[in-house]
Every structure is written in C-alpha cells, then in structure tokens.
Amino acid sequence: MELKEWFAKTPEYFPASFSESDAPLNHNPLIGGTTHYTVRNVRQVVKFVQHSAKRCEGNELTLSFSETWGLWMILEACCNALDFEDTHRPDGGEPDEDSEEAEQAQ
C-alpha cells in the first residue's frame, strides 16, 4: 500500500499510550522527559520512523539507544492501538519464516 493510501485510510490520531521506566528518551522528538507518553499524530510517527530508517540505510549511521528504544515503543504502542498481533504475520505464519522463505527463493 502506498503511503498516501495509508494516510487516507488511517485516522490522524492513535489512541495509543505507553510508558518507559528507564532514562528519558532525550533524542526522540515525539517523546518528552516524562515516564508516560502518548502517540497521537500518525504523521509525526511516520516521519520519525522514516527519518530513523533513512539514517540507518547501508549502515552508514547507527541509531542511538534512545532512538532505537523510542522506535520500538512507538511501533508497539501503534500495534496495540490497532489490535495488531505482533507475534504473527498477517498470513498466519511465524515471523522467522520470512528468512527461510527468502533462502528458498534464492
């Protein structure tokens, strides 16, 4: 699905929240220095994820711990808000099957 289509079909705000008990995520623009955070604006989330992914292309740059942890919490919160099952693929397979299928295809 194209990003524009996804935006058109997705509500602007997620009713998602998550908490973090370790040090504040100082490098994450979406998350302040408190211990309870809310993911509200889908566009901000996508921009943050895209920016982080672009920084990692070709392993040219490594994400900081706070960025990595922030991405994990954002994605987990969004999945929870949308009732995604994060342990299974949409087709019902297990997540690690992707690597096996890729090997067989080659």
Short mmCIF file of C-alpha atoms in Angstrom, two decimals:
data_model
loop_
_atom_site.label_atom_id
_atom_site.label_comp_id
_atom_site.label_asym_id
_atom_site.label_seq_id
_atom_site.Cartn_x
_atom_site.Cartn_y
_atom_site.Cartn_z
CA MET A 1 0.00 0.00 0.00
CA GLU A 2 1.33 3.41 -0.92
CA LEU A 3 1.96 5.84 1.93
CA LYS A 4 -0.67 8.26 0.55
CA GLU A 5 -3.29 5.49 0.55
CA TRP A 6 -2.34 4.50 4.07
CA PHE A 7 -2.70 8.10 5.28
CA ALA A 8 -6.10 8.37 3.60
CA LYS A 9 -7.37 5.22 5.34
CA THR A 10 -5.80 5.86 8.73
CA PRO A 11 -7.23 8.12 11.43
CA GLU A 12 -4.97 11.07 12.17
CA TYR A 13 -4.69 10.20 15.84
CA PHE A 14 -3.97 6.88 17.53
CA PRO A 15 -5.48 6.26 20.97
CA ALA A 16 -2.20 4.67 21.96
CA SER A 17 -0.11 5.13 25.06
CA PHE A 18 2.95 3.50 26.55
CA SER A 19 5.28 4.00 29.46
CA GLU A 20 9.03 3.94 29.85
CA SER A 21 10.78 3.30 33.14
CA ASP A 22 14.44 3.90 32.26
CA ALA A 23 16.15 7.17 31.36
CA PRO A 24 14.14 9.72 29.33
CA LEU A 25 14.42 9.50 25.55
CA ASN A 26 16.16 12.81 25.05
CA HIS A 27 16.83 12.33 21.33
CA ASN A 28 13.26 11.44 20.43
CA PRO A 29 11.27 14.48 19.26
CA LEU A 30 7.97 12.69 19.88
CA ILE A 31 8.66 11.85 23.50
CA GLY A 32 9.36 14.23 26.34
CA GLY A 33 11.21 13.61 29.57
CA THR A 34 8.28 12.15 31.50
CA THR A 35 7.57 8.49 32.17
CA HIS A 36 4.21 8.26 30.37
CA TYR A 37 3.88 9.01 26.68
CA THR A 38 1.07 9.11 24.13
CA VAL A 39 1.32 8.53 20.39
CA ARG A 40 -1.18 10.91 18.87
CA ASN A 41 -0.21 12.20 15.45
CA VAL A 42 0.24 9.44 12.88
CA ARG A 43 2.14 11.73 10.53
CA GLN A 44 4.69 12.58 13.23
CA VAL A 45 5.17 8.89 13.95
CA VAL A 46 5.69 8.01 10.29
CA LYS A 47 8.11 10.91 9.76
CA PHE A 48 10.13 9.86 12.80
CA VAL A 49 10.27 6.23 11.64
CA GLN A 50 11.20 7.26 8.08
CA HIS A 51 13.91 9.61 9.32
CA SER A 52 15.37 6.93 11.58
CA ALA A 53 15.27 4.31 8.83
CA LYS A 54 16.95 6.68 6.37
CA ARG A 55 19.75 7.31 8.86
CA CYS A 56 20.40 3.56 9.01
CA GLU A 57 20.43 2.88 5.25
CA GLY A 58 23.53 0.96 4.34
CA ASN A 59 24.61 1.02 7.98
CA GLU A 60 26.11 4.45 7.37
CA LEU A 61 24.81 5.67 10.70
CA THR A 62 23.77 3.89 13.84
CA LEU A 63 20.73 4.94 15.81
CA SER A 64 21.30 6.00 19.37
CA PHE A 65 19.91 3.80 22.13
CA SER A 66 17.16 6.34 22.79
CA GLU A 67 16.11 6.41 19.13
CA THR A 68 16.05 2.62 18.90
CA TRP A 69 14.09 2.29 22.13
CA GLY A 70 11.76 5.10 21.05
CA LEU A 71 11.05 3.40 17.72
CA TRP A 72 10.30 0.12 19.45
CA MET A 73 7.88 1.74 21.90
CA ILE A 74 6.15 3.78 19.19
CA LEU A 75 5.62 0.78 16.94
CA GLU A 76 4.50 -1.40 19.83
CA ALA A 77 2.02 1.26 21.00
CA CYS A 78 0.62 1.70 17.50
CA CYS A 79 0.23 -2.06 17.06
CA ASN A 80 -1.54 -2.30 20.40
CA ALA A 81 -3.86 0.58 19.49
CA LEU A 82 -4.75 -1.09 16.21
CA ASP A 83 -5.00 -4.57 17.78
CA PHE A 84 -2.21 -5.95 15.59
CA GLU A 85 -0.82 -9.29 16.63
CA ASP A 86 2.91 -8.60 16.76
CA THR A 87 3.95 -12.24 17.07
CA HIS A 88 2.39 -13.48 13.81
CA ARG A 89 2.47 -12.36 10.21
CA PRO A 90 -0.81 -11.32 8.51
CA ASP A 91 -0.90 -14.65 6.67
CA GLY A 92 -0.70 -16.53 9.97
CA GLY A 93 2.94 -17.55 9.66
CA GLU A 94 5.60 -17.09 12.26
CA PRO A 95 7.90 -14.05 11.97
CA ASP A 96 11.06 -16.12 11.45
CA GLU A 97 9.57 -17.86 8.42
CA ASP A 98 10.45 -14.82 6.31
CA SER A 99 14.15 -15.64 6.40
CA GLU A 100 13.52 -19.28 5.45
CA GLU A 101 11.26 -18.30 2.55
CA ALA A 102 13.86 -15.82 1.30
CA GLU A 103 16.55 -18.51 1.37
CA GLN A 104 14.35 -20.96 -0.56
CA ALA A 105 13.51 -18.34 -3.19
CA GLN A 106 17.19 -17.84 -3.97
#
